[in-house]
Amino acid sequence: MSDLNGLVAVVTGGASGIGAATVEELARRGARVASVDRTAPVSADVLGAIADVTSDEEVQRAIERIAVEFGGIDILVNNAGIGAAGDVGANEDAEWHRVLDVNVVGIARVTRAALPWLRRSGSAAIVNTASVAATNGLPDRALYSASKGAVIALTYAMAADHLAEGIRVNAIAPGTADTPWVQRLLDAADDADAAAEGLRKRQPLGRLVSAAELAFAIANLASPLAGSTTGTVLTVDGGLSTLRLAW
Ligand code: NAD
């Protein structure tokens, strides 16, 4: 596909996992792509702006650099995120602020910096990465789930605010995906093989979602071919949220 020819895309968290796969997919479909991440992108062909999404100064500098170097910004993928474990009492205030700062305020910061450029685009689209944790009560994920619930609420509000400006805003809600993030969780488990089997078993499809499948979903939402799609959350979870195979 070359539906993104001539467009410029920015992916936060583009150095790993879903973000890295998205960088690859957007480039494959013709976009010039930049990663905004704390670490450098996997491929030297990608413009890598090193920035922490919790720093307004770093974000502004990164977005300005990308827009000037590429001559604008058409697509923004707000994907950088971090996890948190435990019930509602498990984390101190500082941890709540830290996680919300990355997962929620980070989206506001990057979008705020990119908005002037997106407004000038004829094909502007934003895709935020939420999670099935936002809409399914998962044990021991209180803070993380709250942050992703906020991502979905923010997606709808942004879609309404920027509709008249021609900026479409959507989100994806991934199920458990095969990325370095999940690998880190497995590495920390007492029995990594048993933990991996447990993750696969809770997926109706019997396997984890691949980063490439999520990247495909993100690129489709970002594509100008999806011109009527705004204010939606696309769930890509192997059936986790909606299917009950045993009943
Ligand atoms: P990952 O850890 O492989 O990649 C995350 C990337 O974000 C890393 O490159 C990291 O450096 C970057 N990042 C983190 N904090 C940052 C910050 N403050 N500033 C700049 N960059 C930062 O994780 P992933 O699995 O690819 O997850 C990507 C997104 O998908 C996250 O928002 C996550 O919540 C969401 N998600 C993941 C899963 C899953 O099972 N992997 C499921 C649902 C949702």
mmCIF file of C-alpha atoms and ligand atoms in Angstrom:
data_model
loop_
_atom_site.group_PDB
_atom_site.id
_atom_site.type_symbol
_atom_site.label_atom_id
_atom_site.label_comp_id
_atom_site.label_asym_id
_atom_site.label_seq_id
_atom_site.Cartn_x
_atom_site.Cartn_y
_atom_site.Cartn_z
ATOM 1 C CA MET A 1 0.000 0.000 0.000
ATOM 2 C CA SER A 2 1.152 3.552 -0.634
ATOM 3 C CA ASP A 3 -1.804 5.364 0.961
ATOM 4 C CA LEU A 4 0.552 7.448 3.142
ATOM 5 C CA ASN A 5 2.728 8.757 0.321
ATOM 6 C CA GLY A 6 3.793 12.331 0.931
ATOM 7 C CA LEU A 7 2.654 12.354 4.578
ATOM 8 C CA VAL A 8 4.788 12.936 7.659
ATOM 9 C CA ALA A 9 4.150 10.799 10.744
ATOM 10 C CA VAL A 10 5.372 11.108 14.331
ATOM 11 C CA VAL A 11 5.262 8.085 16.636
ATOM 12 C CA THR A 12 5.939 8.436 20.355
ATOM 13 C CA GLY A 13 7.504 5.367 21.915
ATOM 14 C CA GLY A 14 8.713 4.530 18.411
ATOM 15 C CA ALA A 15 11.888 2.801 19.609
ATOM 16 C CA SER A 16 10.307 -0.434 20.841
ATOM 17 C CA GLY A 17 7.386 -2.836 20.548
ATOM 18 C CA ILE A 18 4.134 -1.476 19.103
ATOM 19 C CA GLY A 19 5.690 1.910 18.354
ATOM 20 C CA ALA A 20 8.641 0.420 16.459
ATOM 21 C CA ALA A 21 6.285 -1.792 14.424
ATOM 22 C CA THR A 22 4.141 1.274 13.697
ATOM 23 C CA VAL A 23 7.157 3.258 12.502
ATOM 24 C CA GLU A 24 7.926 0.388 10.126
ATOM 25 C CA GLU A 25 4.338 0.036 8.855
ATOM 26 C CA LEU A 26 3.845 3.774 8.287
ATOM 27 C CA ALA A 27 7.142 3.950 6.377
ATOM 28 C CA ARG A 28 6.238 0.862 4.330
ATOM 29 C CA ARG A 29 3.046 2.648 3.266
ATOM 30 C CA GLY A 30 4.931 5.720 2.088
ATOM 31 C CA ALA A 31 5.111 8.108 5.069
ATOM 32 C CA ARG A 32 8.250 9.830 6.251
ATOM 33 C CA VAL A 33 8.390 8.814 9.891
ATOM 34 C CA ALA A 34 9.971 10.188 13.055
ATOM 35 C CA SER A 35 10.160 8.536 16.457
ATOM 36 C CA VAL A 36 9.909 10.538 19.670
ATOM 37 C CA ASP A 37 11.288 8.369 22.434
ATOM 38 C CA ARG A 38 13.689 8.362 25.350
ATOM 39 C CA THR A 39 15.824 5.998 23.298
ATOM 40 C CA ALA A 40 16.961 5.918 19.665
ATOM 41 C CA PRO A 41 14.860 4.144 17.017
ATOM 42 C CA VAL A 42 15.758 0.658 15.858
ATOM 43 C CA SER A 43 16.499 1.715 12.269
ATOM 44 C CA ALA A 44 18.964 4.420 11.313
ATOM 45 C CA ASP A 45 16.591 5.330 8.439
ATOM 46 C CA VAL A 46 14.073 6.729 10.926
ATOM 47 C CA LEU A 47 14.401 10.277 12.207
ATOM 48 C CA GLY A 48 14.868 9.760 15.929
ATOM 49 C CA ALA A 49 14.094 12.686 18.205
ATOM 50 C CA ILE A 50 15.221 11.801 21.703
ATOM 51 C CA ALA A 51 12.711 13.253 24.147
ATOM 52 C CA ASP A 52 10.863 12.302 27.286
ATOM 53 C CA VAL A 53 7.115 12.930 26.912
ATOM 54 C CA THR A 54 7.050 14.178 30.521
ATOM 55 C CA SER A 55 9.221 17.169 29.549
ATOM 56 C CA ASP A 56 7.356 19.967 27.803
ATOM 57 C CA GLU A 57 10.628 21.539 26.721
ATOM 58 C CA GLU A 58 11.995 18.316 25.189
ATOM 59 C CA VAL A 59 8.686 17.575 23.471
ATOM 60 C CA GLN A 60 8.441 21.050 21.945
ATOM 61 C CA ARG A 61 12.036 20.854 20.712
ATOM 62 C CA ALA A 62 11.489 17.380 19.197
ATOM 63 C CA ILE A 63 8.250 18.293 17.407
ATOM 64 C CA GLU A 64 9.701 21.546 16.073
ATOM 65 C CA ARG A 65 12.788 19.723 14.775
ATOM 66 C CA ILE A 66 10.721 17.032 13.010
ATOM 67 C CA ALA A 67 8.278 19.510 11.478
ATOM 68 C CA VAL A 68 11.037 21.762 10.190
ATOM 69 C CA GLU A 69 13.117 18.886 8.838
ATOM 70 C CA PHE A 70 10.149 17.169 7.118
ATOM 71 C CA GLY A 71 8.151 20.318 6.266
ATOM 72 C CA GLY A 72 5.123 19.592 8.467
ATOM 73 C CA ILE A 73 3.300 16.896 10.431
ATOM 74 C CA ASP A 74 0.210 15.009 9.202
ATOM 75 C CA ILE A 75 -0.039 11.978 11.500
ATOM 76 C CA LEU A 76 0.606 11.757 15.238
ATOM 77 C CA VAL A 77 0.635 8.400 17.022
ATOM 78 C CA ASN A 78 0.573 8.915 20.802
ATOM 79 C CA ASN A 79 1.867 5.516 21.844
ATOM 80 C CA ALA A 80 4.520 5.996 24.563
ATOM 81 C CA GLY A 81 3.343 4.415 27.775
ATOM 82 C CA ILE A 82 4.436 2.683 30.955
ATOM 83 C CA GLY A 83 2.821 0.061 33.159
ATOM 84 C CA ALA A 84 1.885 -0.170 36.814
ATOM 85 C CA ALA A 85 0.809 -3.112 38.936
ATOM 86 C CA GLY A 86 -1.280 -3.412 42.060
ATOM 87 C CA ASP A 87 -4.737 -2.619 43.426
ATOM 88 C CA VAL A 88 -5.896 0.930 44.182
ATOM 89 C CA GLY A 89 -3.993 0.987 47.474
ATOM 90 C CA ALA A 90 -0.721 -0.362 46.157
ATOM 91 C CA ASN A 91 0.874 2.804 44.797
ATOM 92 C CA GLU A 92 1.836 6.065 46.507
ATOM 93 C CA ASP A 93 0.804 9.451 45.084
ATOM 94 C CA ALA A 94 4.182 9.900 43.409
ATOM 95 C CA GLU A 95 3.703 6.724 41.361
ATOM 96 C CA TRP A 96 0.165 7.764 40.356
ATOM 97 C CA HIS A 97 1.522 11.106 39.180
ATOM 98 C CA ARG A 98 4.456 9.471 37.357
ATOM 99 C CA VAL A 99 2.315 7.014 35.400
ATOM 100 C CA LEU A 100 -0.440 9.512 34.588
ATOM 101 C CA ASP A 101 2.225 12.018 33.555
ATOM 102 C CA VAL A 102 3.536 9.628 30.884
ATOM 103 C CA ASN A 103 0.341 7.877 29.786
ATOM 104 C CA VAL A 104 -2.121 10.789 29.850
ATOM 105 C CA VAL A 105 -0.428 14.176 30.215
ATOM 106 C CA GLY A 106 2.235 12.965 27.771
ATOM 107 C CA ILE A 107 -0.459 12.717 25.091
ATOM 108 C CA ALA A 108 -1.653 16.258 25.874
ATOM 109 C CA ARG A 109 1.911 17.623 25.754
ATOM 110 C CA VAL A 110 2.858 16.034 22.441
ATOM 111 C CA THR A 111 -0.483 16.846 20.821
ATOM 112 C CA ARG A 112 -0.311 20.461 22.028
ATOM 113 C CA ALA A 113 3.081 20.838 20.375
ATOM 114 C CA ALA A 114 1.953 19.137 17.145
ATOM 115 C CA LEU A 115 -1.446 20.848 16.772
ATOM 116 C CA PRO A 116 -0.237 23.941 14.874
ATOM 117 C CA TRP A 117 1.338 21.628 12.290
ATOM 118 C CA LEU A 118 -1.617 19.215 12.144
ATOM 119 C CA ARG A 119 -3.950 22.171 11.495
ATOM 120 C CA ARG A 120 -1.987 22.941 8.319
ATOM 121 C CA SER A 121 -2.296 19.364 7.010
ATOM 122 C CA GLY A 122 -4.976 18.292 4.559
ATOM 123 C CA SER A 123 -4.859 14.735 5.984
ATOM 124 C CA ALA A 124 -4.430 15.205 9.714
ATOM 125 C CA ALA A 125 -4.936 12.227 12.001
ATOM 126 C CA ILE A 126 -4.080 11.329 15.582
ATOM 127 C CA VAL A 127 -4.100 7.772 16.949
ATOM 128 C CA ASN A 128 -3.744 7.198 20.695
ATOM 129 C CA THR A 129 -2.756 3.852 22.217
ATOM 130 C CA ALA A 130 -5.205 2.863 24.948
ATOM 131 C CA SER A 131 -5.658 -0.704 26.253
ATOM 132 C CA VAL A 132 -8.356 -3.286 26.922
ATOM 133 C CA ALA A 133 -7.494 -2.601 30.577
ATOM 134 C CA ALA A 134 -9.562 0.600 30.207
ATOM 135 C CA THR A 135 -12.835 -1.253 29.699
ATOM 136 C CA ASN A 136 -12.335 -4.649 31.367
ATOM 137 C CA GLY A 137 -11.893 -4.877 35.122
ATOM 138 C CA LEU A 138 -8.510 -6.581 35.334
ATOM 139 C CA PRO A 139 -7.073 -7.493 38.744
ATOM 140 C CA ASP A 140 -4.010 -5.636 40.007
ATOM 141 C CA ARG A 141 -4.020 -2.977 37.293
ATOM 142 C CA ALA A 142 -5.858 -0.083 39.031
ATOM 143 C CA LEU A 143 -3.475 2.742 38.154
ATOM 144 C CA TYR A 144 -2.673 1.490 34.664
ATOM 145 C CA SER A 145 -6.365 0.923 33.871
ATOM 146 C CA ALA A 146 -7.268 4.396 35.121
ATOM 147 C CA SER A 147 -4.606 5.911 32.887
ATOM 148 C CA LYS A 148 -5.881 4.055 29.821
ATOM 149 C CA GLY A 149 -9.511 4.913 30.650
ATOM 150 C CA ALA A 150 -8.384 8.528 30.574
ATOM 151 C CA VAL A 151 -6.753 7.943 27.174
ATOM 152 C CA ILE A 152 -10.100 6.784 25.773
ATOM 153 C CA ALA A 153 -11.990 9.724 27.305
ATOM 154 C CA LEU A 154 -9.350 12.115 25.988
ATOM 155 C CA THR A 155 -9.599 10.541 22.520
ATOM 156 C CA TYR A 156 -13.343 11.245 22.323
ATOM 157 C CA ALA A 157 -12.917 14.797 23.614
ATOM 158 C CA MET A 158 -10.076 15.530 21.196
ATOM 159 C CA ALA A 159 -12.083 14.081 18.299
ATOM 160 C CA ALA A 160 -14.929 16.494 19.092
ATOM 161 C CA ASP A 161 -12.693 19.517 19.588
ATOM 162 C CA HIS A 162 -10.718 19.125 16.373
ATOM 163 C CA LEU A 163 -13.367 17.750 14.028
ATOM 164 C CA ALA A 164 -14.044 21.115 12.394
ATOM 165 C CA GLU A 165 -10.305 21.632 11.901
ATOM 166 C CA GLY A 166 -10.122 18.444 9.852
ATOM 167 C CA ILE A 167 -8.111 16.500 12.436
ATOM 168 C CA ARG A 168 -9.422 12.972 12.982
ATOM 169 C CA VAL A 169 -8.722 11.409 16.399
ATOM 170 C CA ASN A 170 -9.031 7.702 17.179
ATOM 171 C CA ALA A 171 -7.522 5.135 19.521
ATOM 172 C CA ILE A 172 -6.588 1.491 19.502
ATOM 173 C CA ALA A 173 -7.188 -0.763 22.477
ATOM 174 C CA PRO A 174 -4.691 -3.624 22.336
ATOM 175 C CA GLY A 175 -4.977 -6.857 24.244
ATOM 176 C CA THR A 176 -1.817 -8.463 25.580
ATOM 177 C CA ALA A 177 0.762 -7.970 22.859
ATOM 178 C CA ASP A 178 4.037 -9.691 22.137
ATOM 179 C CA THR A 179 6.452 -6.817 22.833
ATOM 180 C CA PRO A 180 9.572 -6.234 24.973
ATOM 181 C CA TRP A 181 7.174 -4.826 27.625
ATOM 182 C CA VAL A 182 5.456 -8.183 28.086
ATOM 183 C CA GLN A 183 8.775 -10.009 27.788
ATOM 184 C CA ARG A 184 10.063 -7.937 30.747
ATOM 185 C CA LEU A 185 7.020 -9.044 32.795
ATOM 186 C CA LEU A 186 7.656 -12.679 31.866
ATOM 187 C CA ASP A 187 11.359 -12.391 32.705
ATOM 188 C CA ALA A 188 10.386 -11.183 36.177
ATOM 189 C CA ALA A 189 8.027 -14.118 36.790
ATOM 190 C CA ASP A 190 9.105 -17.113 38.920
ATOM 191 C CA ASP A 191 8.225 -19.483 36.078
ATOM 192 C CA ALA A 192 8.426 -17.582 32.762
ATOM 193 C CA ASP A 193 7.130 -20.483 30.653
ATOM 194 C CA ALA A 194 4.089 -20.995 32.861
ATOM 195 C CA ALA A 195 3.427 -17.244 32.883
ATOM 196 C CA ALA A 196 3.655 -17.104 29.076
ATOM 197 C CA GLU A 197 1.259 -20.045 28.791
ATOM 198 C CA GLY A 198 -1.127 -18.235 31.183
ATOM 199 C CA LEU A 199 -1.074 -15.132 28.976
ATOM 200 C CA ARG A 200 -1.759 -17.157 25.825
ATOM 201 C CA LYS A 201 -4.586 -19.087 27.513
ATOM 202 C CA ARG A 202 -6.533 -15.978 28.486
ATOM 203 C CA GLN A 203 -6.585 -14.927 24.825
ATOM 204 C CA PRO A 204 -9.552 -16.565 23.024
ATOM 205 C CA LEU A 205 -7.301 -16.741 19.959
ATOM 206 C CA GLY A 206 -4.746 -18.750 21.970
ATOM 207 C CA ARG A 207 -1.820 -16.440 21.250
ATOM 208 C CA LEU A 208 -0.702 -12.903 22.002
ATOM 209 C CA VAL A 209 -1.492 -10.033 19.644
ATOM 210 C CA SER A 210 1.516 -9.214 17.469
ATOM 211 C CA ALA A 211 3.016 -5.743 17.308
ATOM 212 C CA ALA A 212 2.635 -5.848 13.513
ATOM 213 C CA GLU A 213 -1.134 -6.442 13.830
ATOM 214 C CA LEU A 214 -1.436 -3.408 16.085
ATOM 215 C CA ALA A 215 0.718 -1.331 13.739
ATOM 216 C CA PHE A 216 -1.578 -2.304 10.861
ATOM 217 C CA ALA A 217 -4.620 -1.136 12.864
ATOM 218 C CA ILE A 218 -2.922 2.158 13.766
ATOM 219 C CA ALA A 219 -1.865 2.833 10.175
ATOM 220 C CA ASN A 220 -5.404 2.112 8.936
ATOM 221 C CA LEU A 221 -6.894 4.606 11.399
ATOM 222 C CA ALA A 222 -4.260 7.156 10.406
ATOM 223 C CA SER A 223 -4.766 6.658 6.669
ATOM 224 C CA PRO A 224 -6.607 9.313 4.637
ATOM 225 C CA LEU A 225 -8.630 6.360 3.295
ATOM 226 C CA ALA A 226 -10.361 6.305 6.726
ATOM 227 C CA GLY A 227 -11.709 9.831 6.234
ATOM 228 C CA SER A 228 -15.019 9.217 8.040
ATOM 229 C CA THR A 229 -13.470 7.434 11.010
ATOM 230 C CA THR A 230 -13.101 9.708 13.998
ATOM 231 C CA GLY A 231 -13.924 9.318 17.675
ATOM 232 C CA THR A 232 -13.581 5.538 17.592
ATOM 233 C CA VAL A 233 -11.664 3.026 19.668
ATOM 234 C CA LEU A 234 -10.544 0.013 17.669
ATOM 235 C CA THR A 235 -10.066 -3.039 19.872
ATOM 236 C CA VAL A 236 -7.400 -5.482 18.691
ATOM 237 C CA ASP A 237 -7.295 -8.167 21.349
ATOM 238 C CA GLY A 238 -7.827 -11.622 19.837
ATOM 239 C CA GLY A 239 -11.396 -11.627 21.164
ATOM 240 C CA LEU A 240 -10.507 -10.995 24.827
ATOM 241 C CA SER A 241 -13.086 -8.255 25.422
ATOM 242 C CA THR A 242 -16.114 -9.720 23.692
ATOM 243 C CA LEU A 243 -15.880 -13.477 23.224
ATOM 244 C CA ARG A 244 -16.900 -16.156 25.754
ATOM 245 C CA LEU A 245 -15.851 -19.454 24.254
ATOM 246 C CA ALA A 246 -16.708 -21.498 27.326
ATOM 247 C CA TRP A 247 -20.200 -20.973 28.762
HETATM 248 P P1 NAD B 1 7.491 -1.065 25.061
HETATM 249 O O1 NAD B 1 7.964 -0.941 26.466
HETATM 250 O O2 NAD B 1 8.033 -2.157 24.184
HETATM 251 O O3 NAD B 1 7.692 0.331 24.302
HETATM 252 C C1 NAD B 1 7.320 1.536 24.902
HETATM 253 C C2 NAD B 1 8.204 2.633 24.348
HETATM 254 O O4 NAD B 1 7.780 3.867 24.962
HETATM 255 C C3 NAD B 1 9.692 2.449 24.685
HETATM 256 O O5 NAD B 1 10.484 2.640 23.528
HETATM 257 C C4 NAD B 1 9.964 3.521 25.734
HETATM 258 O O6 NAD B 1 11.292 4.031 25.710
HETATM 259 C C5 NAD B 1 8.928 4.578 25.355
HETATM 260 N N1 NAD B 1 8.624 5.451 26.480
HETATM 261 C C6 NAD B 1 8.197 5.085 27.722
HETATM 262 N N2 NAD B 1 8.107 6.149 28.511
HETATM 263 C C7 NAD B 1 8.474 7.220 27.759
HETATM 264 C C8 NAD B 1 8.600 8.598 28.023
HETATM 265 N N3 NAD B 1 8.348 9.109 29.241
HETATM 266 N N4 NAD B 1 8.999 9.414 27.025
HETATM 267 C C9 NAD B 1 9.288 8.921 25.802
HETATM 268 N N5 NAD B 1 9.206 7.619 25.495
HETATM 269 C C10 NAD B 1 8.806 6.779 26.472
HETATM 270 O O7 NAD B 1 5.903 -1.174 25.195
HETATM 271 P P2 NAD B 1 4.749 -1.618 24.149
HETATM 272 O O8 NAD B 1 4.251 -2.938 24.604
HETATM 273 O O9 NAD B 1 5.177 -1.419 22.752
HETATM 274 O O10 NAD B 1 3.639 -0.547 24.556
HETATM 275 C C11 NAD B 1 3.346 0.592 23.770
HETATM 276 C C12 NAD B 1 2.000 1.138 24.179
HETATM 277 O O11 NAD B 1 1.025 0.110 24.053
HETATM 278 C C13 NAD B 1 1.923 1.627 25.631
HETATM 279 O O12 NAD B 1 1.152 2.822 25.666
HETATM 280 C C14 NAD B 1 1.192 0.505 26.341
HETATM 281 O O13 NAD B 1 0.477 0.968 27.458
HETATM 282 C C15 NAD B 1 0.267 0.046 25.243
HETATM 283 N N6 NAD B 1 -0.233 -1.329 25.419
HETATM 284 C C16 NAD B 1 0.642 -2.388 25.428
HETATM 285 C C17 NAD B 1 0.134 -3.662 25.586
HETATM 286 C C18 NAD B 1 1.015 -4.876 25.607
HETATM 287 O O14 NAD B 1 0.528 -5.968 25.953
HETATM 288 N N7 NAD B 1 2.298 -4.775 25.220
HETATM 289 C C19 NAD B 1 -1.263 -3.874 25.735
HETATM 290 C C20 NAD B 1 -2.101 -2.764 25.734
HETATM 291 C C21 NAD B 1 -1.585 -1.497 25.554
#
